[in-house]
Amino acid sequence: MAKKGAKLAAKAPMTNKQSNGVTDKKQKADRRKSNDPPVEEPVAEADEEEWEDEDSEDESDEEEGGVDFSKLEDINDSDSDSEIGSDDDDEAEDDDEESEIDVDDLDLDDMDPEEKEELAATTRVRQTINNKDALLAALKRISLLPTEPKKAATVPFAYHMTLVTSKPTQDAIPSIDDDLERELAFLNQARESALQARTLLKKENVPFTRPTDYFAETLRSDETMQAVKRKMVEAATAKKASAEARKQRDLKKFGKQVQVQKQQERAKEKRATLEKINELKRKRKDGGGAALGAREVDDMFDVAVDNELGSNKAGGKRGRSAGDHGAPNAKRQKKNEKYGFGGKKRFAKSGDAVSSGDMTGFSAKRMKHGGGAGDGKKTFSSMSAKAKGSKPRLGKDKRKAGGRR
Amino acid sequence: MAAVYKSLAKTSKSDKMDIDDDAKNGSSNGLRKNKQRVLILSSRGVTHRHRHLLNDLAAMLPHGRKDAKFDSKSKLYQLNELAELYNCNNVMFFEARKGKDLYMWFSKVPNGPTIKFHAQNLHTMEELHFQGNCLKGSRPILSFDATFETEPHLQVIKEVFTHMFGVPEGARKSKPFIDHVMGFSVADGKIWIRNYEIREVAKTKGEGEEEEEEETSKKSKKGGDSRETDISLIEIGPRFVLTPIIIQEGAFGGPIIYENKRFISPNHVRAELRRGKASKHVARQEQTRDNLARKRKLGLENGEVFKDKSGLDTRELFA
């Protein structure tokens, strides 16, 4: 009921507004006079907002429902707008009615709060205000460009520098929450305009590109830009470092495999060599004892085996193994012996089964004449032996060397 | 001497240009010179982020006039007088509420309209993920989404943006080159504002590739100057999102000619969240109350055991 009443009450101002369209400016001035002075308007509005807040806290559920419903209505509205382009008059009237109701609502501000409450309860779904006529009038009042499209087309682009894209950007955004897609759509919109603007401006001979020698204050300060640059560099290095680390990790993982493979290969090779040696030995045995005597010297040094192995290795991958190097020169050998590289030095002088079994340099004669070495007169006896001019027992190294020779 | 000659030559040339321009624009089109001045100010109680955004916008607009914080939030009509005082015909007013919500008022001063926005997702130029930069005071290209032409209220918003963000030709501190573009897009019922640097990338590629590029650029409606450079955009900032709330016919006053019903006040949102949390507590309270009531009904109050008060109780019997 209240709504209907409001509608009826709205009739008068509506007619007023319709006549507005005919004589524009004068009426507008009138209206401005007839309206409340703008002084009171924001205050009243603020009051209303507060009141709304309280209200909504009480009846949130209803409010919610209301919002949804109004949304639905909105959607319907827009749909019908887009569909029915020709039925403009009807549509406009409808809009007018709606808006008038709302204007009335606003006029009812000076009612009692109770009455207001009642009204609000009956017309729970608040109407949308979308006074298209007033909006268009306002647009016309402030627009930079002439309203006729013909004249507007003659205005140089440099005058306003505004461009409207051909397609709505919203269509290019699948989901508003997807930041990347959304920003890309905005960027594309701006890019399209920028390209278009460049051609337009070049056509009008307006300078576009900044010359490289034109320096002036920039929008963002140098410190900011340096910070930006620093951040970029940091990001780049961090990225690089992480990539490196990943590579290293992968390598480590893969390196293990390589190592295992190598070990297996080595073991295989060793087995192959041993097999070959055994085979050779068997072959030799089969070859008969006759040849054995003749080739005693050869046999002693296993030359055949060496040859066999050498022939095998020459074709192989590992060309430069230790055996390939040939013996170092004499000087080197001596040095190696003296300073190292001569193999194990420890326990070289300690006795073992061979040394204790070694009887070279032992003579029974000396044993009889010189007195016992085990008597503790070793030094004396050896001295006496020297004095006598007999050959003393050589040191172990020497003895060994001599034995081999 | 050379400098003097140069300046003289320039003035004479520019005079001529002006005359030409006048002949071109002024008389034939009935176009007046685009004179815009924007008063930029905030209310008290803005946060640092709001203040930085305001500073950024002020830096971007050479035709802007930044003023001290405005004291009142209810008597906004006083801004009209203030704007008149500063010879401004636009007002950009940042109204902060509760030290967190930012409302932006865009108003054409002497006689409207006024648009009230709710600003969200503010990112200022200080932020380091924006990598672009441009001349201070160069004129931006304003790129509007096609949606802006569909609805009257969006048309009004577009026009007001054109006045506020577009630097008028020949503004006092403006620079002669164009190196940034501002994008205004409508999505999800909100207006998204972005600012990009236009970087012209020289095509330092082989001949064959150049041909190819030419083709592609022709595809993107260019053709003519594709040989020279390509355009790449880098964001400068600030970036923010505006939700239109109302449009008033006058300047900070007058009847409301548009109201956005899809706008839900941040207060509502917060209240809703709080209520959601509170409902849990309320439910628990109710449960305990019910439990208590049930126990009382059974006579089990305060942990007492139910007592048989009849004569058959042992204590009664053997007293």
XYZ file of C-alpha atoms in Angstrom:
724
model
C 0.000 0.000 0.000
C 2.680 2.396 0.949
C 4.456 1.789 -2.260
C 1.393 2.604 -4.255
C 0.921 5.749 -2.295
C 4.451 6.737 -2.967
C 3.929 6.159 -6.616
C 0.901 8.363 -6.654
C 2.704 11.043 -4.780
C 5.496 10.774 -7.236
C 3.293 11.694 -10.154
C 3.605 15.377 -9.624
C 7.363 15.659 -9.649
C 7.502 13.291 -12.556
C 5.486 15.551 -14.770
C 7.643 18.352 -13.623
C 10.712 16.498 -14.723
C 9.283 15.582 -18.082
C 8.691 19.179 -18.838
C 12.246 19.696 -17.752
C 13.515 18.123 -20.892
C 11.900 20.813 -23.000
C 13.408 23.916 -21.533
C 16.510 22.678 -19.999
C 18.541 25.240 -18.219
C 15.838 27.419 -16.824
C 14.006 24.526 -15.306
C 17.148 23.179 -13.886
C 17.811 26.404 -12.137
C 14.299 26.259 -10.763
C 14.766 22.794 -9.544
C 17.942 23.700 -7.843
C 16.056 26.412 -6.035
C 13.171 24.194 -5.179
C 15.402 21.487 -3.796
C 16.628 21.585 -0.289
C 19.715 23.664 -0.051
C 22.672 21.393 -0.519
C 23.797 22.281 2.959
C 21.476 19.833 4.577
C 21.793 17.062 2.128
C 24.942 15.296 3.225
C 23.957 15.524 6.872
C 20.669 13.887 6.219
C 22.373 11.259 4.200
C 24.850 10.498 6.884
C 22.002 10.146 9.361
C 20.283 7.768 7.097
C 23.377 5.678 6.722
C 23.769 5.344 10.431
C 20.201 4.390 10.821
C 20.621 1.800 8.153
C 23.545 0.285 9.933
C 21.581 -0.242 13.096
C 18.686 -1.564 11.190
C 20.735 -4.021 9.281
C 22.296 -5.417 12.393
C 18.853 -6.248 13.696
C 17.554 -7.883 10.612
C 20.560 -9.116 8.785
C 18.918 -12.105 7.202
C 16.184 -10.145 5.647
C 18.663 -7.590 4.490
C 20.700 -10.232 2.822
C 17.743 -11.626 1.049
C 16.888 -8.147 -0.011
C 20.278 -7.573 -1.495
C 20.114 -10.752 -3.450
C 16.730 -9.949 -4.772
C 17.731 -6.513 -5.834
C 20.677 -8.011 -7.610
C 18.375 -10.286 -9.465
C 16.278 -7.376 -10.398
C 19.300 -5.547 -11.566
C 20.250 -8.354 -13.804
C 16.773 -8.541 -15.196
C 16.810 -4.864 -15.774
C 20.017 -4.887 -17.688
C 18.909 -7.864 -19.714
C 15.726 -6.244 -20.776
C 17.648 -3.100 -21.556
C 19.957 -4.868 -23.875
C 17.223 -6.914 -25.492
C 14.623 -4.308 -26.087
C 16.337 -1.443 -27.701
C 13.326 -0.284 -29.655
C 10.910 -0.088 -26.745
C 12.829 2.796 -25.407
C 9.871 4.851 -24.304
C 8.354 2.202 -22.113
C 11.636 1.428 -20.593
C 12.394 5.019 -19.880
C 9.055 5.452 -18.211
C 9.653 2.457 -16.044
C 12.960 3.824 -15.027
C 11.395 7.113 -14.288
C 8.856 5.539 -12.028
C 11.483 3.675 -10.173
C 13.619 6.643 -9.706
C 10.727 8.777 -8.628
C 9.891 6.355 -5.917
C 13.360 6.623 -4.648
C 13.398 10.334 -4.784
C 10.263 10.223 -2.744
C 11.898 7.951 -0.274
C 14.547 10.506 0.153
C 11.961 13.192 0.607
C 10.498 11.145 3.394
C 13.592 11.710 5.398
C 11.816 14.097 7.662
C 9.249 11.489 8.674
C 9.233 9.891 12.091
C 11.606 7.011 12.454
C 8.709 4.714 13.320
C 6.854 5.582 10.185
C 10.017 5.066 8.270
C 10.430 1.694 9.834
C 6.988 0.741 8.704
C 7.656 1.899 5.220
C 10.919 0.047 5.141
C 9.169 -3.097 6.328
C 6.557 -2.901 3.598
C 9.005 -2.066 0.835
C 11.805 -4.279 1.984
C 13.398 -4.470 -1.417
C 14.824 -1.069 -2.015
C 14.620 0.141 -5.547
C 17.649 0.934 -7.610
C 18.193 4.542 -8.365
C 19.290 4.898 -11.924
C 17.907 8.104 -13.251
C 19.211 7.843 -16.773
C 17.787 11.123 -17.964
C 19.435 13.047 -15.187
C 22.679 11.196 -15.784
C 22.659 12.010 -19.469
C 21.801 15.624 -18.708
C 24.726 15.811 -16.320
C 26.953 14.250 -18.929
C 25.850 16.765 -21.500
C 26.501 19.582 -19.094
C 30.092 18.648 -18.405
C 31.229 16.928 -21.584
C 34.376 18.245 -23.179
C 33.480 17.178 -26.654
C 30.502 18.292 -28.654
C 27.670 15.835 -28.221
C 27.017 15.372 -31.910
C 29.180 12.520 -33.096
C 29.949 14.319 -36.364
C 31.486 17.277 -34.665
C 33.173 15.131 -32.079
C 34.965 13.282 -34.839
C 36.614 16.489 -36.026
C 38.162 17.220 -32.637
C 41.853 16.429 -32.738
C 42.885 13.473 -30.656
C 45.549 15.449 -28.833
C 42.794 17.577 -27.331
C 41.358 14.849 -25.129
C 43.657 11.820 -25.510
C 40.917 9.385 -24.622
C 40.246 6.154 -26.405
C 37.561 3.564 -25.984
C 38.478 0.035 -26.858
C 36.483 -1.998 -29.296
C 35.712 -4.883 -26.980
C 34.739 -4.896 -23.323
C 37.661 -6.041 -21.236
C 35.401 -8.050 -18.983
C 34.936 -10.629 -21.724
C 38.636 -11.324 -21.734
C 38.692 -12.135 -18.037
C 37.617 -15.707 -17.346
C 37.705 -15.331 -13.580
C 38.092 -12.092 -11.678
C 40.092 -13.828 -8.959
C 42.764 -14.994 -11.350
C 45.266 -12.192 -10.945
C 47.434 -13.086 -13.888
C 44.632 -13.341 -16.418
C 42.989 -10.197 -15.149
C 46.116 -8.089 -15.290
C 46.882 -9.443 -18.719
C 43.468 -8.349 -19.936
C 44.020 -4.848 -18.542
C 47.451 -4.705 -20.100
C 46.132 -5.761 -23.465
C 43.462 -3.117 -23.303
C 46.021 -0.428 -22.533
C 48.343 -1.738 -25.221
C 45.679 -1.641 -27.864
C 44.921 1.954 -26.945
C 48.567 2.919 -26.850
C 49.175 1.591 -30.336
C 46.107 3.323 -31.637
C 47.015 6.560 -29.916
C 50.493 6.519 -31.357
C 49.266 6.351 -34.912
C 46.690 9.058 -34.224
C 49.212 11.359 -32.618
C 51.750 10.826 -35.356
C 49.102 11.723 -37.847
C 48.543 14.972 -35.983
C 52.277 15.632 -35.748
C 52.270 15.602 -31.993
C 55.621 14.557 -30.531
C 55.296 11.123 -29.028
C 58.622 9.485 -28.381
C 60.894 11.100 -25.871
C 64.306 11.837 -27.397
C 67.171 10.118 -25.661
C 68.810 13.415 -24.760
C 65.709 14.826 -23.108
C 66.139 14.665 -19.390
C 63.562 15.847 -16.940
C 62.127 14.995 -13.590
C 60.447 11.630 -13.565
C 57.369 10.490 -11.771
C 59.186 8.051 -9.557
C 62.311 9.227 -7.838
C 65.760 7.896 -8.637
C 66.007 6.245 -5.238
C 62.850 4.304 -5.894
C 64.061 3.244 -9.286
C 67.381 2.157 -7.830
C 65.579 0.133 -5.234
C 63.498 -1.408 -7.989
C 66.617 -2.250 -9.940
C 68.298 -3.695 -6.889
C 65.301 -5.862 -6.249
C 65.285 -7.071 -9.814
C 68.961 -7.959 -9.637
C 68.448 -9.739 -6.369
C 65.585 -11.694 -7.789
C 67.640 -12.630 -10.829
C 70.587 -13.794 -8.756
C 68.366 -15.742 -6.435
C 66.821 -17.448 -9.417
C 70.198 -18.254 -10.863
C 71.473 -19.590 -7.570
C 68.474 -21.818 -7.116
C 68.876 -23.146 -10.638
C 72.528 -23.860 -9.936
C 71.668 -25.627 -6.712
C 69.113 -27.753 -8.455
C 71.616 -28.685 -11.120
C 74.118 -29.652 -8.465
C 71.531 -31.789 -6.734
C 70.682 -33.553 -9.933
C 74.322 -34.083 -10.663
C 74.841 -35.572 -7.251
C 71.985 -37.934 -7.749
C 73.245 -38.878 -11.171
C 76.897 -38.960 -10.046
C 76.197 -41.822 -7.714
C 74.910 -43.868 -10.601
C 77.983 -43.045 -12.624
C 80.260 -44.094 -9.799
C 78.545 -47.415 -9.340
C 78.705 -48.050 -13.037
C 82.402 -47.309 -13.111
C 83.075 -49.666 -10.242
C 81.195 -52.406 -11.962
C 83.122 -51.799 -15.118
C 86.408 -51.983 -13.308
C 85.465 -55.219 -11.609
C 84.468 -56.685 -14.913
C 87.749 -55.718 -16.466
C 89.684 -57.238 -13.633
C 87.804 -60.470 -13.940
C 88.426 -60.526 -17.638
C 92.164 -60.042 -17.106
C 92.432 -62.772 -14.530
C 90.547 -65.119 -16.748
C 92.904 -64.389 -19.556
C 95.908 -65.076 -17.372
C 94.503 -68.346 -16.186
C 93.712 -69.374 -19.701
C 97.218 -68.541 -20.756
C 98.675 -70.554 -17.939
C 96.560 -73.510 -18.881
C 97.634 -73.157 -22.472
C 101.270 -73.118 -21.388
C 100.864 -76.264 -19.373
C 99.212 -77.917 -22.300
C 102.056 -76.761 -24.537
C 104.360 -79.348 -22.851
C 107.426 -79.442 -20.631
C 109.934 -79.532 -23.530
C 109.576 -75.920 -24.348
C 109.646 -75.040 -20.711
C 113.351 -75.286 -20.258
C 114.160 -73.219 -23.304
C 111.878 -70.468 -22.334
C 112.781 -70.391 -18.725
C 113.954 -66.788 -18.756
C 110.852 -65.626 -20.533
C 108.723 -67.527 -18.136
C 110.397 -65.980 -15.178
C 109.249 -62.522 -16.211
C 105.882 -63.544 -17.566
C 106.572 -61.796 -20.803
C 103.926 -63.685 -22.679
C 101.304 -62.610 -20.212
C 102.473 -59.051 -20.503
C 102.347 -59.245 -24.241
C 98.896 -60.692 -24.157
C 97.663 -58.004 -21.838
C 99.401 -55.310 -23.854
C 97.760 -56.401 -27.039
C 94.437 -56.373 -25.297
C 94.934 -52.948 -23.855
C 96.241 -51.270 -26.985
C 92.833 -51.550 -28.623
C 90.998 -50.662 -25.434
C 89.672 -47.415 -24.256
C 92.057 -46.883 -21.411
C 95.086 -46.216 -23.517
C 97.117 -44.328 -20.948
C 97.216 -46.677 -17.999
C 100.181 -46.971 -15.656
C 101.704 -49.832 -17.635
C 101.885 -47.762 -20.760
C 104.328 -45.250 -19.474
C 107.600 -47.095 -19.817
C 110.145 -46.928 -17.056
C 111.352 -43.499 -15.960
C 114.974 -42.577 -16.560
C 117.690 -43.682 -14.178
C 118.013 -40.416 -12.383
C 114.360 -40.309 -11.733
C 114.369 -43.830 -10.505
C 117.085 -43.051 -8.019
C 115.251 -40.015 -6.812
C 112.071 -41.920 -6.507
C 113.814 -44.467 -4.424
C 115.334 -41.798 -2.261
C 112.422 -39.466 -1.739
C 109.406 -41.534 -2.312
C 107.471 -43.142 -5.119
C 109.434 -46.232 -4.399
C 106.653 -48.052 -2.811
C 106.273 -48.783 0.820
C 109.165 -47.734 3.034
C 107.866 -48.868 6.338
C 109.045 -52.264 7.679
C 111.455 -52.437 4.800
C 114.275 -53.282 7.203
C 112.374 -55.549 9.495
C 113.125 -59.204 9.244
C 110.815 -61.678 7.706
C 110.862 -65.316 6.635
C 112.953 -64.603 3.580
C 115.523 -62.504 5.366
C 115.987 -64.952 8.170
C 116.406 -67.734 5.657
C 118.966 -65.674 3.782
C 122.370 -67.150 4.333
C 124.367 -65.134 1.845
C 127.329 -63.435 3.386
C 127.453 -65.971 6.175
C 130.643 -67.920 6.437
C 131.491 -70.691 8.873
C 135.084 -69.558 8.806
C 134.242 -66.197 10.222
C 132.068 -67.904 12.701
C 134.997 -69.901 13.968
C 137.621 -67.113 14.063
C 135.788 -63.956 14.841
C 133.903 -64.954 17.942
C 130.158 -65.039 18.391
C 128.119 -62.158 17.253
C 125.610 -63.056 19.916
C 128.111 -62.422 22.751
C 127.437 -58.769 22.962
C 130.851 -57.949 21.510
C 129.375 -57.180 18.209
C 131.024 -53.845 17.743
C 134.383 -55.110 18.714
C 134.246 -58.202 16.614
C 133.064 -56.276 13.607
C 135.867 -53.835 14.132
C 138.322 -56.611 14.412
C 136.893 -58.149 11.300
C 137.457 -54.922 9.479
C 140.962 -54.768 10.824
C 141.583 -58.230 9.584
C 140.541 -57.148 6.126
C 137.903 -59.793 5.727
C 134.680 -58.836 3.962
C 132.046 -57.711 6.443
C 128.441 -58.686 6.143
C 126.660 -56.101 4.092
C 123.529 -54.208 5.191
C 120.188 -55.590 4.354
C 119.511 -53.271 1.447
C 122.828 -53.984 -0.082
C 122.469 -57.660 0.502
C 119.105 -57.632 -1.138
C 120.345 -55.672 -4.053
C 123.275 -57.944 -4.401
C 121.127 -61.034 -4.223
C 118.951 -59.835 -7.020
C 121.846 -58.971 -9.237
C 72.889 34.869 -29.266
C 71.905 31.555 -30.618
C 69.736 30.954 -27.599
C 67.928 34.225 -28.104
C 67.320 33.436 -31.735
C 66.114 30.022 -30.855
C 63.670 31.277 -28.287
C 62.381 33.954 -30.646
C 61.947 31.455 -33.407
C 60.163 29.131 -31.057
C 57.748 31.753 -29.836
C 56.894 32.898 -33.306
C 56.435 29.342 -34.379
C 54.291 28.463 -31.404
C 52.216 31.580 -31.939
C 51.597 30.496 -35.432
C 50.749 27.062 -34.224
C 48.357 28.513 -31.708
C 46.636 30.499 -34.346
C 46.476 27.437 -36.522
C 45.117 25.453 -33.666
C 42.545 28.075 -32.930
C 41.530 28.147 -36.508
C 41.336 24.411 -36.456
C 39.646 23.848 -33.124
C 38.281 27.008 -31.686
C 36.251 28.536 -34.420
C 35.207 25.528 -36.436
C 34.403 23.137 -33.617
C 33.320 25.617 -31.024
C 35.858 24.063 -28.697
C 37.075 26.040 -25.805
C 40.498 25.501 -24.381
C 40.399 22.570 -22.047
C 40.953 24.166 -18.684
C 40.935 21.798 -15.817
C 42.289 22.213 -12.370
C 41.885 19.577 -9.749
C 41.867 20.198 -6.036
C 43.296 17.118 -4.364
C 42.829 16.720 -0.661
C 41.943 14.225 1.989
C 39.989 14.165 5.169
C 41.628 13.655 8.515
C 42.383 10.137 9.593
C 43.871 8.782 6.389
C 46.380 5.987 6.688
C 49.864 6.193 5.218
C 48.785 4.124 2.277
C 45.954 6.502 1.459
C 48.302 9.420 1.817
C 50.831 7.862 -0.526
C 48.154 7.196 -3.089
C 47.095 10.812 -2.852
C 50.673 11.955 -3.305
C 51.093 9.694 -6.305
C 47.984 11.034 -7.967
C 49.030 14.591 -7.184
C 52.412 13.911 -8.784
C 50.731 12.533 -11.870
C 48.491 15.542 -12.341
C 50.378 18.729 -13.187
C 47.042 20.500 -13.232
C 46.339 19.402 -9.684
C 46.474 21.440 -6.532
C 47.169 19.586 -3.350
C 45.748 21.072 -0.223
C 45.890 20.420 3.488
C 43.636 17.854 5.101
C 40.044 18.864 5.263
C 38.626 18.908 8.730
C 35.031 17.835 8.367
C 33.414 14.725 6.988
C 29.849 15.891 7.130
C 30.052 19.388 5.703
C 31.509 18.480 2.370
C 29.707 21.332 0.613
C 32.398 23.540 2.108
C 34.743 22.016 -0.421
C 32.941 23.981 -3.116
C 34.070 27.234 -1.611
C 37.551 25.890 -1.118
C 37.787 24.844 -4.743
C 36.561 28.236 -5.826
C 39.231 29.794 -3.680
C 41.900 27.841 -5.502
C 40.350 28.345 -8.932
C 39.694 24.646 -9.292
C 36.805 23.146 -11.186
C 37.372 19.586 -10.032
C 37.710 18.155 -6.573
C 39.227 14.830 -5.736
C 38.508 14.197 -2.090
C 39.800 11.225 -0.107
C 37.516 10.446 2.762
C 38.897 7.977 5.259
C 36.566 6.246 7.645
C 37.509 4.310 10.750
C 41.136 4.612 9.819
C 40.813 1.894 7.221
C 38.126 2.488 4.613
C 38.787 4.935 1.844
C 36.039 6.678 -0.054
C 36.949 8.864 -2.989
C 34.769 11.706 -4.064
C 35.141 13.022 -7.587
C 33.248 16.210 -8.129
C 32.875 18.813 -10.862
C 32.713 21.840 -8.744
C 30.307 24.573 -9.462
C 27.377 22.428 -10.468
C 28.027 18.766 -10.317
C 27.866 15.892 -10.742
C 29.578 14.245 -7.801
C 30.597 10.618 -7.763
C 31.399 8.713 -4.628
C 33.613 5.669 -4.901
C 34.850 3.109 -2.489
C 38.550 2.510 -3.106
C 40.106 -0.873 -2.519
C 43.297 -2.746 -3.324
C 45.532 0.268 -3.229
C 49.062 -0.097 -4.513
C 51.228 2.980 -4.577
C 54.138 3.863 -6.801
C 56.542 3.258 -3.935
C 56.072 -0.445 -4.299
C 58.984 -2.191 -5.873
C 57.179 -4.606 -8.126
C 56.225 -1.793 -10.446
C 59.162 -1.400 -12.753
C 58.128 1.420 -15.007
C 58.764 5.116 -14.835
C 57.770 8.116 -16.867
C 58.192 11.850 -17.079
C 56.549 13.835 -14.350
C 53.665 15.699 -15.890
C 53.584 14.078 -19.298
C 50.109 13.682 -20.695
C 48.654 10.214 -20.327
C 46.666 8.376 -22.931
C 43.390 7.449 -21.286
C 42.250 4.021 -22.308
C 38.660 3.199 -21.496
C 37.001 -0.156 -21.680
C 34.144 -0.472 -24.181
C 31.764 -1.049 -21.258
C 32.068 2.617 -20.373
C 29.893 3.539 -23.353
C 27.046 1.215 -22.477
C 25.490 2.765 -19.384
C 24.753 6.411 -18.640
C 26.308 6.310 -15.210
C 29.478 4.826 -16.640
C 29.474 7.505 -19.304
C 29.337 10.141 -16.606
C 32.154 8.448 -14.747
C 34.213 8.292 -17.908
C 33.723 11.963 -18.561
C 34.726 12.902 -15.035
C 37.807 10.689 -15.252
C 38.710 12.356 -18.517
C 38.638 15.716 -16.796
C 40.485 14.635 -13.707
C 43.152 12.261 -14.987
C 43.602 13.666 -18.465
C 46.187 16.393 -18.433
C 44.848 19.250 -20.535
C 46.768 20.221 -23.615
C 49.330 22.841 -22.768
C 48.923 22.559 -19.027
C 51.453 24.598 -17.116
C 53.861 21.946 -15.947
C 53.124 19.308 -18.559
C 55.851 17.729 -20.666
C 55.640 17.571 -24.433
C 56.045 13.812 -24.879
C 53.684 10.973 -24.282
C 55.081 8.082 -22.385
C 52.344 6.579 -20.284
C 48.868 5.208 -20.622
C 46.184 4.934 -17.967
C 43.791 2.051 -18.256
C 40.258 2.118 -16.907
C 38.401 -1.151 -17.077
C 35.082 -2.315 -15.772
C 35.011 -5.794 -14.342
C 32.901 -7.336 -11.645
C 30.979 -4.083 -11.219
C 34.121 -2.247 -10.250
C 36.455 0.102 -12.049
C 40.041 -1.021 -12.177
C 42.655 1.650 -12.710
C 46.152 0.925 -13.933
C 48.996 3.091 -15.127
C 51.582 1.829 -17.594
C 54.737 3.190 -19.101
C 54.932 3.029 -22.877
C 58.352 1.765 -23.797
C 59.180 1.782 -27.450
C 61.398 -1.150 -28.092
C 63.706 -0.792 -31.043
C 63.537 -3.750 -33.347
C 67.097 -4.948 -33.473
C 66.481 -8.039 -35.492
C 67.369 -9.508 -38.830
C 65.675 -8.571 -42.059
C 63.627 -11.697 -42.372
C 62.338 -11.387 -38.882
C 61.477 -7.790 -39.452
C 59.248 -8.765 -42.310
C 57.579 -11.272 -40.124
C 57.091 -8.696 -37.411
C 55.610 -6.339 -39.908
C 53.032 -8.873 -40.771
C 52.117 -9.492 -37.181
C 51.854 -5.825 -36.422
C 49.710 -5.334 -39.458
C 47.465 -7.900 -37.991
C 47.194 -5.765 -34.890
C 45.915 -2.806 -36.884
C 49.150 -0.906 -37.301
C 50.869 -1.187 -40.611
C 52.522 2.179 -41.187
C 55.124 2.719 -38.490
C 55.704 -0.883 -37.658
C 59.154 -0.597 -39.156
C 60.335 1.704 -36.411
C 59.519 0.368 -33.003
C 57.295 -1.923 -31.087
C 55.444 -0.942 -27.931
C 55.775 -2.712 -24.657
C 53.994 -1.674 -21.489
C 55.476 -1.670 -18.026
C 53.400 -0.868 -15.035
C 54.245 2.272 -13.106
C 51.514 2.350 -10.508
C 49.528 3.371 -8.629
C 46.861 0.761 -9.044
C 43.523 0.738 -7.321
C 39.958 -0.404 -7.699
C 36.963 1.862 -7.390
C 33.420 0.779 -6.724
C 30.931 3.479 -7.621
C 28.463 4.033 -4.809
C 26.364 7.035 -5.711
C 26.230 9.840 -8.199
C 24.783 13.126 -7.040
C 23.522 15.738 -9.397
C 25.133 18.709 -7.673
C 28.597 19.320 -6.339
C 28.667 17.620 -2.942
C 24.915 17.866 -2.768
C 21.740 17.600 -4.753
C 19.576 14.618 -5.513
C 21.042 11.206 -5.991
C 20.732 10.209 -9.619
C 22.460 6.868 -9.411
C 22.934 4.397 -6.628
C 24.812 1.151 -6.875
C 22.868 -1.586 -5.172
C 25.617 -4.079 -5.620
C 27.801 -2.089 -3.313
C 27.931 -3.522 0.173
C 29.436 -1.270 2.754
C 32.653 -2.575 4.305
C 30.987 -2.066 7.674
C 28.370 -4.615 6.687
C 30.991 -7.022 5.556
C 32.884 -6.734 8.786
C 29.715 -6.971 10.874
C 28.765 -10.097 8.975
C 32.107 -11.660 9.713
C 31.851 -10.777 13.371
C 28.351 -12.161 13.541
C 29.504 -15.369 11.950
C 32.079 -15.750 14.678
C 29.655 -14.750 17.412
C 27.058 -17.294 16.327
C 29.365 -20.118 17.341
C 29.664 -18.739 20.819
C 25.931 -18.200 21.076
C 25.217 -21.749 20.018
C 27.547 -23.093 22.682
C 25.942 -20.923 25.335
C 22.535 -22.181 24.383
C 23.644 -25.744 24.669
C 25.004 -25.282 28.170
C 21.817 -23.555 29.191
C 19.742 -26.400 27.861
C 21.903 -28.917 29.681
C 21.484 -27.050 32.915
C 17.729 -26.902 32.489
C 17.522 -30.586 31.791
C 19.564 -31.427 34.846
C 17.448 -29.189 37.000
C 14.391 -30.967 35.765
C 15.847 -34.234 36.931
C 16.788 -32.711 40.277
C 20.472 -33.143 39.649
C 21.305 -29.537 40.296
C 24.743 -28.661 41.614
C 25.894 -32.223 41.418
C 23.561 -33.413 44.223
C 22.349 -36.938 44.072
C 18.670 -37.459 43.765
C 17.300 -38.098 47.250
C 14.323 -40.122 48.164
C 12.572 -38.069 50.744
C 9.982 -40.690 51.466
C 9.881 -42.683 54.695
C 11.597 -45.645 53.103
C 14.991 -43.891 53.022
C 17.524 -45.768 55.178
C 18.385 -42.705 57.143
C 14.757 -42.098 57.927
C 14.126 -45.704 58.688
C 16.991 -46.203 61.122
C 17.170 -42.777 62.621
